[in-house]
PDB file of C-alpha atoms in Angstrom:
ATOM      1  CA  MET A   6     123.855  82.137 104.466  1.00  0.00           C
ATOM      2  CA  ARG A   7     123.581  85.873 105.009  1.00  0.00           C
ATOM      3  CA  VAL A   8     120.471  87.852 104.145  1.00  0.00           C
ATOM      4  CA  PHE A   9     120.459  91.651 104.149  1.00  0.00           C
ATOM      5  CA  GLY A  10     117.021  93.104 104.922  1.00  0.00           C
ATOM      6  CA  ILE A  11     115.940  96.630 104.016  1.00  0.00           C
ATOM      7  CA  ASP A  12     112.985  98.598 105.350  1.00  0.00           C
ATOM      8  CA  PRO A  13     112.948 101.559 102.945  1.00  0.00           C
ATOM      9  CA  GLY A  14     111.933 105.044 103.988  1.00  0.00           C
ATOM     10  CA  SER A  15     112.582 108.495 102.607  1.00  0.00           C
ATOM     11  CA  GLU A  16     113.388 109.956 106.035  1.00  0.00           C
ATOM     12  CA  ARG A  17     115.045 106.883 107.555  1.00  0.00           C
ATOM     13  CA  THR A  18     115.861 103.532 105.935  1.00  0.00           C
ATOM     14  CA  GLY A  19     116.336 100.545 108.214  1.00  0.00           C
ATOM     15  CA  TYR A  20     118.818  97.780 107.473  1.00  0.00           C
ATOM     16  CA  GLY A  21     119.676  94.485 109.102  1.00  0.00           C
ATOM     17  CA  CYS A  22     121.796  91.500 108.179  1.00  0.00           C
ATOM     18  CA  VAL A  23     121.027  88.012 109.503  1.00  0.00           C
ATOM     19  CA  GLU A  24     123.214  84.936 109.231  1.00  0.00           C
ATOM     20  CA  THR A  25     121.600  81.500 109.417  1.00  0.00           C
ATOM     21  CA  ASP A  26     122.642  77.881 109.379  1.00  0.00           C
ATOM     22  CA  GLY A  27     119.142  76.791 108.410  1.00  0.00           C
ATOM     23  CA  SER A  28     117.737  76.478 111.887  1.00  0.00           C
ATOM     24  CA  ARG A  29     119.310  79.195 114.036  1.00  0.00           C
ATOM     25  CA  HIS A  30     119.698  82.840 113.135  1.00  0.00           C
ATOM     26  CA  ARG A  31     122.158  85.416 114.388  1.00  0.00           C
ATOM     27  CA  ILE A  32     122.383  89.144 113.851  1.00  0.00           C
ATOM     28  CA  VAL A  33     125.369  90.432 111.908  1.00  0.00           C
ATOM     29  CA  MET A  34     124.505  94.139 111.880  1.00  0.00           C
ATOM     30  CA  CYS A  35     121.548  96.494 111.995  1.00  0.00           C
ATOM     31  CA  GLY A  36     120.750 100.172 112.107  1.00  0.00           C
ATOM     32  CA  ALA A  37     119.132 102.991 110.200  1.00  0.00           C
ATOM     33  CA  ILE A  38     120.318 105.398 107.546  1.00  0.00           C
ATOM     34  CA  GLY A  39     119.151 108.960 107.821  1.00  0.00           C
ATOM     35  CA  ALA A  40     120.121 112.392 106.600  1.00  0.00           C
ATOM     36  CA  PRO A  41     119.640 115.792 108.215  1.00  0.00           C
ATOM     37  CA  ALA A  42     116.088 117.114 107.963  1.00  0.00           C
ATOM     38  CA  SER A  43     117.452 120.174 106.164  1.00  0.00           C
ATOM     39  CA  ALA A  44     118.967 118.037 103.362  1.00  0.00           C
ATOM     40  CA  SER A  45     117.294 118.069  99.965  1.00  0.00           C
ATOM     41  CA  PHE A  46     115.384 114.973  98.905  1.00  0.00           C
ATOM     42  CA  SER A  47     118.011 114.106  96.298  1.00  0.00           C
ATOM     43  CA  ASP A  48     120.741 114.371  98.971  1.00  0.00           C
ATOM     44  CA  LYS A  49     118.747 112.025 101.220  1.00  0.00           C
ATOM     45  CA  LEU A  50     118.439 109.486  98.395  1.00  0.00           C
ATOM     46  CA  PHE A  51     122.152 109.786  97.649  1.00  0.00           C
ATOM     47  CA  GLU A  52     122.993 109.149 101.319  1.00  0.00           C
ATOM     48  CA  ILE A  53     120.742 106.056 101.418  1.00  0.00           C
ATOM     49  CA  HIS A  54     122.428 104.677  98.299  1.00  0.00           C
ATOM     50  CA  ARG A  55     125.970 105.509  99.431  1.00  0.00           C
ATOM     51  CA  ARG A  56     125.552 103.914 102.872  1.00  0.00           C
ATOM     52  CA  LEU A  57     123.813 100.802 101.515  1.00  0.00           C
ATOM     53  CA  VAL A  58     126.657 100.250  99.047  1.00  0.00           C
ATOM     54  CA  GLU A  59     129.132 100.428 101.953  1.00  0.00           C
ATOM     55  CA  LEU A  60     127.067  98.159 104.215  1.00  0.00           C
ATOM     56  CA  LEU A  61     126.466  95.523 101.536  1.00  0.00           C
ATOM     57  CA  ALA A  62     130.204  95.359 100.834  1.00  0.00           C
ATOM     58  CA  GLU A  63     130.962  95.138 104.553  1.00  0.00           C
ATOM     59  CA  CYS A  64     128.535  92.348 105.470  1.00  0.00           C
ATOM     60  CA  ARG A  65     129.023  90.258 102.272  1.00  0.00           C
ATOM     61  CA  ALA A  66     125.390  89.168 102.066  1.00  0.00           C
ATOM     62  CA  ASP A  67     124.195  86.394  99.761  1.00  0.00           C
ATOM     63  CA  SER A  68     120.888  88.075  98.945  1.00  0.00           C
ATOM     64  CA  VAL A  69     118.794  91.144  99.742  1.00  0.00           C
ATOM     65  CA  ALA A  70     115.196  91.175 100.946  1.00  0.00           C
ATOM     66  CA  ILE A  71     113.225  94.407 100.792  1.00  0.00           C
ATOM     67  CA  GLU A  72     109.788  95.424 101.989  1.00  0.00           C
ATOM     68  CA  ASN A  73     107.361  96.111  99.160  1.00  0.00           C
ATOM     69  CA  ILE A  74     105.160  99.210  99.094  1.00  0.00           C
ATOM     70  CA  PHE A  75     101.765  98.341 100.493  1.00  0.00           C
ATOM     71  CA  TYR A  76     100.334 101.475 102.003  1.00  0.00           C
ATOM     72  CA  ALA A  77     101.155 105.166 102.034  1.00  0.00           C
ATOM     73  CA  ALA A  78      99.326 108.086 103.613  1.00  0.00           C
ATOM     74  CA  ASN A  79      99.081 109.851 100.269  1.00  0.00           C
ATOM     75  CA  VAL A  80     100.421 109.843  96.720  1.00  0.00           C
ATOM     76  CA  ARG A  81     103.372 112.078  97.567  1.00  0.00           C
ATOM     77  CA  SER A  82     104.447 109.746 100.408  1.00  0.00           C
ATOM     78  CA  ALA A  83     104.127 106.709  98.136  1.00  0.00           C
ATOM     79  CA  LEU A  84     106.239 108.376  95.465  1.00  0.00           C
ATOM     80  CA  LYS A  85     108.978 109.298  97.949  1.00  0.00           C
ATOM     81  CA  LEU A  86     108.941 105.757  99.348  1.00  0.00           C
ATOM     82  CA  GLY A  87     109.216 104.398  95.804  1.00  0.00           C
ATOM     83  CA  HIS A  88     112.319 106.525  95.201  1.00  0.00           C
ATOM     84  CA  ALA A  89     113.915 105.224  98.408  1.00  0.00           C
ATOM     85  CA  ARG A  90     113.138 101.620  97.390  1.00  0.00           C
ATOM     86  CA  GLY A  91     114.627 102.318  93.968  1.00  0.00           C
ATOM     87  CA  VAL A  92     117.992 103.495  95.283  1.00  0.00           C
ATOM     88  CA  ALA A  93     118.068 100.559  97.723  1.00  0.00           C
ATOM     89  CA  MET A  94     117.415  98.101  94.890  1.00  0.00           C
ATOM     90  CA  LEU A  95     120.053  99.847  92.773  1.00  0.00           C
ATOM     91  CA  ALA A  96     122.646  99.421  95.547  1.00  0.00           C
ATOM     92  CA  ALA A  97     121.831  95.686  95.754  1.00  0.00           C
ATOM     93  CA  ALA A  98     121.957  95.284  91.968  1.00  0.00           C
ATOM     94  CA  GLU A  99     125.320  97.063  91.820  1.00  0.00           C
ATOM     95  CA  ALA A 100     126.599  94.568  94.408  1.00  0.00           C
ATOM     96  CA  GLY A 101     125.425  91.718  92.152  1.00  0.00           C
ATOM     97  CA  LEU A 102     122.915  90.419  94.693  1.00  0.00           C
ATOM     98  CA  THR A 103     119.506  88.887  94.137  1.00  0.00           C
ATOM     99  CA  VAL A 104     116.681  91.106  95.402  1.00  0.00           C
ATOM    100  CA  VAL A 105     113.473  89.575  96.754  1.00  0.00           C
ATOM    101  CA  GLU A 106     110.430  91.648  97.756  1.00  0.00           C
ATOM    102  CA  TYR A 107     107.892  90.877 100.486  1.00  0.00           C
ATOM    103  CA  THR A 108     104.672  92.621 101.473  1.00  0.00           C
ATOM    104  CA  PRO A 109     104.169  93.656 105.106  1.00  0.00           C
ATOM    105  CA  ALA A 110     101.578  90.872 105.534  1.00  0.00           C
ATOM    106  CA  GLU A 111     104.043  88.249 104.225  1.00  0.00           C
ATOM    107  CA  ILE A 112     106.711  89.511 106.618  1.00  0.00           C
ATOM    108  CA  LYS A 113     104.354  89.411 109.601  1.00  0.00           C
ATOM    109  CA  ARG A 114     103.134  85.929 108.662  1.00  0.00           C
ATOM    110  CA  ALA A 115     106.690  84.587 108.315  1.00  0.00           C
ATOM    111  CA  VAL A 116     107.947  86.117 111.578  1.00  0.00           C
ATOM    112  CA  VAL A 117     104.889  86.023 113.864  1.00  0.00           C
ATOM    113  CA  GLY A 118     102.594  83.537 112.150  1.00  0.00           C
ATOM    114  CA  TYR A 119      99.801  86.065 111.647  1.00  0.00           C
ATOM    115  CA  GLY A 120      99.629  88.513 108.711  1.00  0.00           C
ATOM    116  CA  ARG A 121      97.908  91.225 110.734  1.00  0.00           C
ATOM    117  CA  ALA A 122     100.248  91.169 113.711  1.00  0.00           C
ATOM    118  CA  GLU A 123     100.992  94.415 115.510  1.00  0.00           C
ATOM    119  CA  LYS A 124     104.374  96.104 115.093  1.00  0.00           C
ATOM    120  CA  GLN A 125     105.286  95.321 118.735  1.00  0.00           C
ATOM    121  CA  GLN A 126     104.598  91.600 118.170  1.00  0.00           C
ATOM    122  CA  VAL A 127     106.932  91.558 115.159  1.00  0.00           C
ATOM    123  CA  GLN A 128     109.663  93.372 117.096  1.00  0.00           C
ATOM    124  CA  HIS A 129     109.315  90.980 120.040  1.00  0.00           C
ATOM    125  CA  MET A 130     109.591  87.926 117.751  1.00  0.00           C
ATOM    126  CA  VAL A 131     112.687  89.417 116.074  1.00  0.00           C
ATOM    127  CA  LYS A 132     114.213  89.744 119.547  1.00  0.00           C
ATOM    128  CA  LEU A 133     113.328  86.121 120.404  1.00  0.00           C
ATOM    129  CA  LEU A 134     114.389  84.601 117.072  1.00  0.00           C
ATOM    130  CA  LEU A 135     117.776  86.330 117.188  1.00  0.00           C
ATOM    131  CA  GLY A 136     118.321  85.699 120.917  1.00  0.00           C
ATOM    132  CA  LEU A 137     118.715  89.391 121.726  1.00  0.00           C
ATOM    133  CA  ALA A 138     118.432  90.972 125.164  1.00  0.00           C
ATOM    134  CA  ALA A 139     116.312  93.855 123.849  1.00  0.00           C
ATOM    135  CA  VAL A 140     114.317  94.794 120.772  1.00  0.00           C
ATOM    136  CA  PRO A 141     116.654  96.295 118.145  1.00  0.00           C
ATOM    137  CA  SER A 142     116.497 100.070 117.959  1.00  0.00           C
ATOM    138  CA  PRO A 143     115.433 102.140 116.100  1.00  0.00           C
ATOM    139  CA  HIS A 144     112.243 100.403 115.000  1.00  0.00           C
ATOM    140  CA  ASP A 145     113.370 100.685 111.355  1.00  0.00           C
ATOM    141  CA  ALA A 146     116.271  98.343 112.151  1.00  0.00           C
ATOM    142  CA  ALA A 147     113.937  95.807 113.798  1.00  0.00           C
ATOM    143  CA  ASP A 148     111.664  95.979 110.741  1.00  0.00           C
ATOM    144  CA  ALA A 149     114.606  95.368 108.409  1.00  0.00           C
ATOM    145  CA  LEU A 150     115.692  92.354 110.470  1.00  0.00           C
ATOM    146  CA  ALA A 151     112.116  91.040 110.192  1.00  0.00           C
ATOM    147  CA  VAL A 152     112.356  91.340 106.389  1.00  0.00           C
ATOM    148  CA  ALA A 153     115.603  89.331 106.416  1.00  0.00           C
ATOM    149  CA  ILE A 154     114.089  86.671 108.710  1.00  0.00           C
ATOM    150  CA  CYS A 155     111.046  86.500 106.428  1.00  0.00           C
ATOM    151  CA  HIS A 156     113.307  85.653 103.493  1.00  0.00           C
ATOM    152  CA  VAL A 157     115.099  82.936 105.462  1.00  0.00           C
ATOM    153  CA  HIS A 158     111.760  81.413 106.515  1.00  0.00           C
ATOM    154  CA  SER A 159     110.470  81.622 102.931  1.00  0.00           C
ATOM    155  CA  LEU A 160     113.303  79.559 101.440  1.00  0.00           C
ATOM    156  CA  PRO A 161     112.074  76.229 100.072  1.00  0.00           C
ATOM    157  CA  ARG A 162     112.860  73.133 102.120  1.00  0.00           C
ATOM    158  CA  GLY A 163     116.045  71.453 100.989  1.00  0.00           C
ATOM    159  CA  THR A 164     117.703  74.765 100.017  1.00  0.00           C
ATOM    160  CA  PRO A 165     121.460  74.643 100.640  1.00  0.00           C
ATOM    161  CA  VAL A 166     122.506  77.105 103.317  1.00  0.00           C
ATOM    162  CA  TRP A 167     125.993  78.355 102.520  1.00  0.00           C
ATOM    163  CA  GLY A 168     128.715  78.987 105.032  1.00  0.00           C
ATOM    164  CA  PRO A 169     130.322  82.409 104.563  1.00  0.00           C
ATOM    165  CA  PRO A 170     133.966  81.480 105.290  1.00  0.00           C
ATOM    166  CA  SER A 171     134.424  78.530 102.930  1.00  0.00           C
ATOM    167  CA  GLY A 172     131.520  79.136 100.555  1.00  0.00           C
ATOM    168  CA  GLU A 173     130.529  75.481 100.733  1.00  0.00           C
ATOM    169  CA  PRO A 174     127.160  74.178 101.910  1.00  0.00           C
ATOM    170  CA  ILE A 175     127.257  73.550 105.630  1.00  0.00           C
ATOM    171  CA  ARG A 176     123.729  72.232 105.942  1.00  0.00           C
ATOM    172  CA  VAL A 177     120.493  71.943 104.091  1.00  0.00           C
ATOM    173  CA  LYS A 178     117.293  73.533 105.348  1.00  0.00           C
ATOM    174  CA  PRO A 179     115.507  70.514 106.840  1.00  0.00           C
ATOM    175  CA  ASP A 180     112.174  69.156 105.723  1.00  0.00           C
ATOM    176  CA  PRO A 181     109.446  69.952 108.214  1.00  0.00           C
ATOM    177  CA  THR A 182     108.419  67.335 110.673  1.00  0.00           C
ATOM    178  CA  SER A 183     104.881  67.134 111.904  1.00  0.00           C
ATOM    179  CA  TRP A 184     102.991  65.207 114.519  1.00  0.00           C
ATOM    180  CA  ARG A 185     100.618  64.247 111.684  1.00  0.00           C
ATOM    181  CA  ARG A 186     103.374  62.068 110.201  1.00  0.00           C
ATOM    182  CA  TYR A 187     104.072  60.326 113.493  1.00  0.00           C
ATOM    183  CA  ARG A 188     103.493  56.578 113.450  1.00  0.00           C
ATOM    184  CA  PRO A 189     104.236  54.591 116.597  1.00  0.00           C
ATOM    185  CA  ALA A 190     106.800  51.842 116.246  1.00  0.00           C
ATOM    186  CA  ARG A 191     105.274  48.378 115.939  1.00  0.00           C
ATOM    187  CA  PRO A 192     106.466  45.747 118.409  1.00  0.00           C
TER     188      PRO A 192
END
């Protein structure tokens, strides 16, 4: 299964695609989309949309996960962020993909285990979970990968995980095991 994560921003939008077999994750691609500072806001939005359409076609994702608006410095920033999210969601809808939204606290909880984790903790866990030598750069790309990982970790147990080449289920996300269920064997 491939999940395409988006960390929307009006100046720079992060993206990252993660492939999983249900237990291990691997990075497919990541980066950030930006436009020159001198570009008009509408040109920046157009560039975000155009590049996302290209990237979604290239990576052939099964679904898209996007960070939900939670906090903005002011109303103008929130409005600009909303526009960027809108063009990102439009690109995913045009590709025929399901879009799922997660709050920053949900993303941190799914990746780190704590909803108030620091940005550096999230980036370090992304590095560990994907087996990377370094934290993905720029930070927008690492954030987008965290959104994708959050979606993978949020899938219900027993969800079929599809293999990209054949399109057939290769494994099912396993039910959790816990030491609480352990019962020693009787002689």
